[in-house]
Amino acid sequence: MFAGRRVALGVSGGIAAYKAVEVLRGLQRAGCEVRVGMTKRACEFVTPLTFRALSGAHVVVDDYAPDNPDPIAHITFSQSVELFVVAPATANVIAKFANGVADDFLTSTYLASNAPVLVAPAMNTTMLLHPATQRNLARLRADGVRLVEPDAGEMACGTIGPGRLSEPQQIVTAALEILRETAGRRDDLAGERVLVTAGATREELDPVRFISNHSSGRMGFAVAEAALARGAEVTIVAGATTARPPAGARVVRALSAEEMRGAVMREVEGSTVFIAAAAVADYRPAARAEEKMKKSGSALTLTLEPTPDILAEVSRSRHNGLLVVGFAAETERVVENARDKLTRKNLDAVVANDLTQDGAGFDTETNVITLLARDREQPSTLPLMSKLDAAHHILDEIVRLRKAK
Ligand code: PMT
């Protein structure tokens, strides 16, 4: 499974740089082809020659160096690998990754790569626990970077505490786990036409006011991005969003629940999977004022009426083979309420968001989801992760349901 898998190993400048040799050897033993890139500072701890001798390939430190055989190495290197492992990753490199700074080969490679990234931090305990580093690590997690948490113990500087590079074997195991996941997911949605709703609806009161919610569209767009990466054709019906849809998806805009219903019912005809990630208003003003409503000084009573339930309608009128997945945004009895939606709306699966959890739900980069499926008794609750990772787990469930159908 790992033979010939192309891995980039980035080495940055810390005392643990010598352990990167063991990471390289471990990946090679599993069958991976490993190319190495280093920061200038890393070369003060281990020479590029060591990695060149072991990897059999030129080690890139500086794109612009006259001995570099490839003048745009950060692009060719980054786009030809299936996984980018950075071990050790210093506080400085982590800060640059988190902020999109690309001032050397390693950091430019990070920005130019679409491959999954695994980062193994190593630094002095005080530097690790500094709020700036913790902020940067949280940013990387939210960006979908996987971390191999550093160990605690005695550091080279004599401090005792967390910050020591995790054991090379643990880094290798984490890297192989990612390669295993991506191998299974490669093109496993080829032939599927996925329709996703994303963002918030707006229900107008008058020409300038509306009822809406905090959905950014990130979750729906992440589902779309993951489905595209796995070979599906993707259409997004998007309400109001603050995030940017992924390139490669067809986007149909629909602002109100009624418009979204119309767009979905048109698009679902040619779809094989429907995923309702949008936060659709349950109620809208019973009447929309033609002119801007005037302030009267006394209390204003609004009459609201229910909006059409798009998900229920798609499920009711579904054609053969269409898989229908809903979301459930809950603040109490999360699994029970989500299970109720699954049964009542006759869905194949439900993705429950527990809105009481930190980093979950509306307008966050991350999510905490519980997956429920019609053919599985036990729900599966996943830990805090990026919305893109959560999207891949949702799609894994869809692939499983498709095989079971
Ligand atoms: O966009 P983000 O900022 O990333 O936030 C993500 C999210 C929290 C919006 C998303 O992950 C989520 O939970 N979406 C569903 C929110 C919601 O409306 O939940 P609900 O429990 O009220 O609705 C249940 C399901 O019915 C949802 O799939 C919803 O799209 C659908 N629905 C609801 C009402 C309606 N009139 N029509 C519908 O189709």
Coordinates of C-alpha atoms and ligand atoms in Angstrom, one line a residue:
M1 CA 0.0 0.0 0.0
F2 CA 2.9 2.4 0.7
A3 CA 5.2 1.2 -2.1
G4 CA 6.1 4.2 -4.3
R5 CA 4.0 6.7 -2.3
R6 CA 5.6 10.1 -2.6
V7 CA 6.4 11.9 0.6
A8 CA 8.1 15.2 1.2
L9 CA 10.0 15.5 4.4
G10 CA 10.6 19.0 5.6
V11 CA 13.3 19.5 8.3
S12 CA 13.6 22.8 10.2
G13 CA 16.3 24.0 12.5
G14 CA 16.2 22.5 16.0
I15 CA 18.3 20.1 18.0
A16 CA 15.9 17.3 17.1
A17 CA 16.7 17.7 13.4
Y18 CA 19.0 14.6 13.6
K19 CA 15.8 12.5 14.5
A20 CA 14.4 13.4 11.0
V21 CA 17.0 10.8 9.7
E22 CA 15.0 8.1 11.5
V23 CA 11.7 9.4 10.2
L24 CA 13.2 9.2 6.6
R25 CA 14.4 5.7 7.2
G26 CA 11.1 4.6 8.7
L27 CA 9.1 5.9 5.7
Q28 CA 11.5 4.3 3.3
R29 CA 11.2 0.9 5.1
A30 CA 7.5 1.1 4.5
G31 CA 8.2 1.6 0.8
C32 CA 7.7 5.3 0.4
E33 CA 9.8 7.5 -1.9
V34 CA 11.0 10.4 0.2
R35 CA 12.3 13.8 -1.0
V36 CA 13.8 16.1 1.6
G37 CA 13.7 19.9 1.9
M38 CA 15.5 21.8 4.7
T39 CA 15.6 25.3 6.2
K40 CA 19.0 27.0 6.3
R41 CA 19.1 26.7 10.1
A42 CA 18.4 22.9 9.9
C43 CA 21.6 22.6 7.9
E44 CA 23.5 23.8 11.0
F45 CA 22.3 20.7 12.9
V46 CA 22.4 18.0 10.1
T47 CA 24.0 18.4 6.7
P48 CA 22.0 18.1 3.5
L49 CA 24.5 15.5 2.4
T50 CA 23.2 13.1 5.1
F51 CA 19.7 13.3 3.7
R52 CA 21.0 13.2 0.1
A53 CA 23.0 10.0 0.7
L54 CA 20.0 8.3 2.4
S55 CA 17.2 9.5 0.0
G56 CA 19.3 9.3 -3.2
A57 CA 17.9 12.7 -4.3
H58 CA 19.0 16.3 -4.3
V59 CA 18.0 18.0 -1.0
V60 CA 16.5 21.4 -1.6
V61 CA 17.4 24.2 0.8
D62 CA 17.2 27.3 -1.4
D63 CA 15.2 27.5 -4.6
Y64 CA 17.6 30.1 -5.9
A65 CA 20.9 28.2 -5.3
P66 CA 22.9 27.7 -8.5
D67 CA 23.3 24.0 -7.7
N68 CA 19.5 23.5 -7.6
P69 CA 18.6 21.4 -10.6
D70 CA 15.0 22.7 -10.6
P71 CA 14.5 26.5 -10.8
I72 CA 11.0 26.4 -9.4
A73 CA 11.5 23.5 -7.0
H74 CA 8.9 24.7 -4.5
I75 CA 6.2 24.2 -7.1
T76 CA 7.3 21.0 -8.7
F77 CA 8.3 19.5 -5.4
S78 CA 5.1 20.4 -3.6
Q79 CA 2.8 19.4 -6.3
S80 CA 4.3 16.0 -6.9
V81 CA 4.0 14.7 -3.4
E82 CA 1.1 12.9 -1.7
L83 CA 2.0 13.9 1.8
F84 CA 4.1 16.7 3.4
V85 CA 5.7 15.7 6.7
V86 CA 7.5 18.4 8.7
A87 CA 9.7 17.0 11.5
P88 CA 10.9 18.7 13.5
A89 CA 8.8 21.8 13.1
T90 CA 10.2 24.8 15.1
A91 CA 8.0 27.6 16.6
N92 CA 9.2 29.8 13.8
V93 CA 8.2 27.5 11.0
I94 CA 4.8 26.9 12.7
A95 CA 4.2 30.6 12.9
K96 CA 5.1 31.1 9.3
F97 CA 2.8 28.2 8.2
A98 CA 0.0 29.6 10.3
N99 CA 0.3 33.1 8.8
G100 CA 1.0 32.1 5.2
V101 CA 4.6 33.5 5.2
A102 CA 6.6 32.0 2.4
D103 CA 10.1 33.3 2.6
D104 CA 12.1 30.2 2.0
F105 CA 11.9 26.8 0.3
L106 CA 10.1 25.0 3.1
T107 CA 7.5 27.6 3.8
S108 CA 6.8 28.2 0.0
T109 CA 6.4 24.5 -0.4
Y110 CA 3.7 24.5 2.4
L111 CA 1.8 27.2 0.6
A112 CA 2.1 25.6 -2.8
S113 CA 1.0 22.1 -1.8
N114 CA -2.4 20.6 -1.9
A115 CA -1.2 17.4 -0.2
P116 CA -2.2 16.7 3.4
V117 CA 0.4 18.0 5.9
L118 CA 1.7 16.4 9.1
V119 CA 3.6 18.6 11.5
A120 CA 5.7 17.3 14.4
P121 CA 6.5 20.3 16.6
A122 CA 9.7 20.4 18.7
M123 CA 10.8 23.3 20.9
N124 CA 11.6 24.5 24.3
T125 CA 8.6 24.2 26.7
T126 CA 8.2 27.9 27.3
M127 CA 8.1 28.5 23.6
L128 CA 5.6 25.8 23.1
L129 CA 3.3 27.0 25.8
H130 CA 3.5 30.7 24.7
P131 CA 0.1 31.9 23.7
A132 CA 1.4 32.9 20.3
T133 CA 2.6 29.4 19.5
Q134 CA -0.6 27.9 20.9
R135 CA -2.6 30.3 18.7
N136 CA -0.5 29.3 15.7
L137 CA -1.0 25.5 16.4
A138 CA -4.8 26.1 16.8
R139 CA -4.7 27.9 13.4
L140 CA -2.9 24.9 11.8
R141 CA -5.4 22.4 13.2
A142 CA -8.2 24.6 11.9
D143 CA -6.5 24.6 8.5
G144 CA -6.6 20.8 8.4
V145 CA -3.0 20.2 9.3
R146 CA -2.5 17.1 11.4
L147 CA -0.2 17.3 14.4
V148 CA 1.9 14.7 16.1
E149 CA 1.9 16.3 19.6
P150 CA 5.3 16.7 21.2
D151 CA 6.4 14.5 24.1
A152 CA 7.1 15.7 27.6
G153 CA 10.5 15.0 29.2
E154 CA 13.9 16.4 29.6
M155 CA 14.8 18.8 26.8
A156 CA 18.3 19.5 25.4
C157 CA 18.2 22.8 27.2
G158 CA 17.7 21.1 30.5
T159 CA 14.1 22.1 30.9
I160 CA 11.6 19.4 31.9
G161 CA 8.2 19.7 30.2
P162 CA 6.4 19.2 26.9
G163 CA 8.2 20.2 23.7
R164 CA 10.4 17.2 22.8
L165 CA 9.9 15.8 19.3
S166 CA 7.6 12.8 19.4
E167 CA 9.4 9.5 18.8
P168 CA 10.3 9.1 15.0
Q169 CA 8.3 5.8 14.9
Q170 CA 5.2 7.6 16.1
I171 CA 5.7 10.2 13.4
V172 CA 6.1 7.5 10.8
T173 CA 3.0 5.7 12.0
A174 CA 0.9 8.9 11.8
A175 CA 2.2 9.6 8.3
L176 CA 1.4 6.0 7.1
E177 CA -2.1 6.4 8.6
I178 CA -2.7 9.5 6.5
L179 CA -1.4 7.6 3.4
R180 CA -3.7 4.7 4.2
E181 CA -6.7 7.1 4.4
T182 CA -6.0 8.9 1.2
A183 CA -5.3 5.7 -0.7
G184 CA -8.8 4.5 0.3
R185 CA -10.4 7.8 -0.7
R186 CA -8.7 8.3 -4.0
D187 CA -11.5 8.6 -6.6
D188 CA -14.0 6.6 -4.5
L189 CA -16.7 9.1 -5.5
A190 CA -16.0 9.0 -9.2
G191 CA -19.3 8.8 -11.1
E192 CA -21.3 10.4 -8.2
R193 CA -23.0 13.8 -8.8
V194 CA -23.1 15.4 -5.4
L195 CA -25.5 18.3 -4.6
V196 CA -24.7 20.3 -1.5
T197 CA -26.5 23.1 0.1
A198 CA -24.5 25.7 2.1
G199 CA -24.8 28.9 4.0
A200 CA -27.7 30.8 5.5
T201 CA -31.0 31.7 4.0
R202 CA -32.4 35.3 4.3
E203 CA -36.1 35.9 4.8
E204 CA -36.9 39.4 4.0
L205 CA -39.2 41.7 6.2
D206 CA -38.9 44.6 3.9
P207 CA -36.4 45.9 1.2
V208 CA -33.6 46.4 3.8
R209 CA -34.2 43.9 6.7
F210 CA -34.2 40.2 6.9
I211 CA -34.2 37.2 9.3
S212 CA -31.1 35.0 9.0
N213 CA -28.4 33.1 11.0
H214 CA -24.6 32.9 11.4
S215 CA -23.9 30.1 8.9
S216 CA -20.7 31.0 6.9
G217 CA -21.0 28.3 4.3
R218 CA -17.7 26.7 5.4
M219 CA -19.2 23.3 6.3
G220 CA -21.1 22.9 3.0
F221 CA -18.1 24.2 1.0
A222 CA -15.8 21.8 2.8
V223 CA -18.1 18.9 1.8
A224 CA -18.0 20.2 -1.8
E225 CA -14.2 20.5 -1.7
A226 CA -13.7 17.0 -0.3
A227 CA -16.2 15.5 -2.8
L228 CA -14.3 17.1 -5.7
A229 CA -11.0 15.8 -4.4
R230 CA -12.5 12.3 -4.4
G231 CA -13.7 12.4 -8.0
A232 CA -17.3 13.6 -7.8
E233 CA -19.0 16.2 -9.9
V234 CA -20.3 18.8 -7.5
T235 CA -23.0 21.4 -7.5
I236 CA -23.6 23.8 -4.6
V237 CA -26.8 25.6 -3.9
A238 CA -25.6 28.4 -1.7
G239 CA -27.5 31.0 0.4
A240 CA -25.7 33.9 2.0
T241 CA -22.1 33.0 2.7
T242 CA -19.0 34.7 4.0
A243 CA -16.6 31.8 3.0
R244 CA -15.4 31.2 -0.5
P245 CA -16.7 28.1 -2.5
P246 CA -14.1 25.7 -3.8
A247 CA -12.9 26.0 -7.4
G248 CA -14.3 23.3 -9.6
A249 CA -17.8 23.2 -8.2
R250 CA -20.8 24.7 -10.0
V251 CA -22.4 27.2 -7.7
V252 CA -26.1 28.2 -7.9
R253 CA -27.1 31.1 -5.6
A254 CA -30.5 31.1 -3.8
L255 CA -31.0 33.5 -1.0
S256 CA -34.4 32.6 0.6
A257 CA -35.7 29.2 1.7
E258 CA -38.2 29.4 -1.2
E259 CA -35.5 30.2 -3.7
M260 CA -33.3 27.4 -2.3
R261 CA -36.1 24.9 -2.5
G262 CA -36.7 25.8 -6.2
A263 CA -33.0 25.5 -7.0
V264 CA -32.6 22.2 -5.1
M265 CA -35.6 20.6 -6.7
R266 CA -34.3 21.5 -10.1
E267 CA -30.7 20.3 -9.4
V268 CA -31.6 17.2 -7.5
E269 CA -33.0 15.6 -10.7
G270 CA -29.5 14.9 -12.0
S271 CA -27.9 14.1 -8.7
T272 CA -26.9 10.9 -7.0
V273 CA -26.2 12.3 -3.5
F274 CA -27.9 15.2 -1.7
I275 CA -26.2 16.7 1.4
A276 CA -28.1 19.5 3.2
A277 CA -25.5 21.5 5.1
A278 CA -27.3 24.9 4.7
A279 CA -28.9 26.5 7.7
V280 CA -32.4 27.1 6.3
A281 CA -34.7 29.4 8.2
D282 CA -37.6 27.5 9.7
Y283 CA -39.8 30.6 9.6
R284 CA -40.2 33.6 7.4
P285 CA -42.3 36.8 7.7
A286 CA -45.9 36.0 6.6
A287 CA -45.8 39.2 4.6
R288 CA -43.0 41.2 3.1
A289 CA -43.5 45.0 3.2
E290 CA -43.0 46.6 -0.2
E291 CA -41.5 49.8 1.4
K292 CA -39.1 50.1 4.3
M293 CA -41.1 49.7 7.5
K294 CA -41.2 52.9 9.5
K295 CA -40.3 53.2 13.2
S296 CA -43.5 53.8 15.1
G297 CA -42.2 54.0 18.7
S298 CA -44.4 51.2 20.0
A299 CA -43.7 47.4 20.0
L300 CA -43.7 45.6 16.7
T301 CA -45.3 42.2 16.4
L302 CA -44.2 40.0 13.5
T303 CA -46.2 37.1 12.2
L304 CA -44.1 34.3 10.9
E305 CA -45.0 31.3 8.8
P306 CA -43.1 28.0 8.3
T307 CA -40.8 27.8 5.3
P308 CA -40.8 24.7 3.1
D309 CA -38.7 21.8 4.5
I310 CA -36.4 21.2 1.6
L311 CA -34.7 18.2 3.0
A312 CA -38.0 16.4 3.8
E313 CA -39.3 17.2 0.3
V314 CA -36.2 15.8 -1.4
S315 CA -36.4 12.7 0.7
R316 CA -40.2 12.3 0.0
S317 CA -39.8 12.6 -3.8
R318 CA -36.4 10.9 -4.1
H319 CA -35.6 8.9 -7.2
N320 CA -34.0 5.5 -7.1
G321 CA -30.5 5.5 -5.8
L322 CA -30.4 9.0 -4.4
L323 CA -28.6 9.1 -1.1
V324 CA -30.0 11.8 1.2
V325 CA -28.0 13.2 4.1
G326 CA -29.2 15.9 6.5
F327 CA -27.5 18.0 9.2
A328 CA -28.8 18.6 12.6
A329 CA -27.7 21.7 14.6
E330 CA -28.6 21.0 18.2
T331 CA -28.1 22.5 21.7
E332 CA -29.6 19.7 23.8
R333 CA -30.2 15.9 23.5
V334 CA -28.1 16.0 20.4
V335 CA -28.1 12.3 19.4
E336 CA -31.8 11.8 20.3
N337 CA -32.9 14.8 18.3
A338 CA -30.7 13.9 15.4
R339 CA -32.0 10.3 15.5
D340 CA -35.5 11.7 15.4
K341 CA -34.7 13.8 12.2
L342 CA -33.2 10.6 10.6
T343 CA -36.3 8.6 11.1
R344 CA -38.9 11.4 10.6
K345 CA -37.4 12.6 7.3
N346 CA -36.5 9.1 6.2
L347 CA -32.8 10.0 5.6
D348 CA -29.8 7.8 4.9
A349 CA -27.6 9.6 7.4
V350 CA -27.6 12.7 9.7
V351 CA -24.6 14.8 10.7
A352 CA -25.3 16.2 14.2
N353 CA -23.5 19.4 15.4
D354 CA -23.4 19.9 19.1
L355 CA -23.6 23.7 19.2
T356 CA -22.6 23.8 22.9
Q357 CA -19.1 22.5 22.2
D358 CA -16.2 24.9 21.6
G359 CA -15.1 25.0 18.0
A360 CA -18.3 23.4 16.7
G361 CA -21.1 24.6 14.5
F362 CA -21.7 28.1 13.0
D363 CA -19.0 30.3 11.6
T364 CA -16.1 28.3 13.0
E365 CA -13.1 26.8 11.1
T366 CA -13.6 23.5 13.0
N367 CA -16.4 21.2 13.9
V368 CA -17.4 18.4 16.3
I369 CA -19.8 16.0 14.6
T370 CA -21.7 12.9 15.4
L371 CA -22.6 10.7 12.5
L372 CA -25.9 8.6 12.5
A373 CA -26.9 6.3 9.7
R374 CA -30.1 4.5 9.0
D375 CA -28.4 1.0 9.1
R376 CA -26.3 1.5 12.2
E377 CA -27.5 1.4 15.8
Q378 CA -24.5 3.2 17.2
P379 CA -23.8 6.9 16.4
S380 CA -20.1 7.7 16.0
T381 CA -18.9 10.9 17.6
L382 CA -15.7 12.4 16.2
P383 CA -13.3 14.7 18.0
L384 CA -12.7 18.4 17.2
M385 CA -11.3 18.6 13.7
S386 CA -11.2 20.9 10.7
K387 CA -14.4 21.2 8.6
L388 CA -12.5 19.6 5.7
D389 CA -11.5 16.5 7.8
A390 CA -15.1 16.3 9.1
A391 CA -16.3 16.5 5.5
H392 CA -14.1 13.5 4.5
H393 CA -15.6 11.5 7.4
I394 CA -19.1 12.3 6.1
L395 CA -18.1 11.2 2.6
D396 CA -16.6 8.0 4.0
E397 CA -20.1 7.3 5.4
I398 CA -21.7 8.0 2.0
V399 CA -19.3 5.6 0.3
R400 CA -20.1 2.9 2.9
L401 CA -23.9 3.5 2.5
R402 CA -23.5 3.3 -1.3
K403 CA -21.8 -0.1 -1.1
A404 CA -24.5 -1.3 1.3
K405 CA -27.4 -0.3 -0.9
Ligands
PMT1 O1 -21.9 27.3 7.5 P1 -21.0 27.1 8.7 O2 -20.7 28.4 9.4 O3 -19.8 26.3 8.4 O4 -21.9 26.3 9.8 C1 -22.2 25.0 9.6 C2 -23.6 24.7 10.0 C3 -23.7 24.7 11.6 C4 -24.6 25.6 9.4 C5 -24.0 23.2 9.5 O5 -23.0 22.4 9.8 C6 -25.3 22.7 10.0 O6 -25.5 22.2 11.1 N1 -26.3 22.9 9.1 C7 -27.7 22.6 9.4 C8 -28.3 23.7 10.2 C9 -29.8 23.5 10.4 O7 -30.5 24.3 9.9 O8 -30.1 22.5 11.2 P2 -31.6 22.1 11.5 O9 -31.4 21.1 12.6 O10 -32.4 23.3 11.8 O11 -32.1 21.5 10.2 C10 -32.0 20.1 9.9 C11 -31.8 19.8 8.4 O12 -32.9 20.2 7.7 C12 -30.6 20.5 7.8 O13 -30.0 19.6 7.0 C13 -31.2 21.7 7.1 O14 -30.4 22.0 5.9 C14 -32.5 21.1 6.6 N2 -33.6 22.1 6.5 C15 -34.0 22.8 7.6 C16 -35.1 23.7 7.5 C17 -35.7 23.8 6.2 N3 -36.7 24.7 6.0 N4 -35.3 23.1 5.2 C18 -34.3 22.2 5.3 O15 -33.9 21.6 4.3

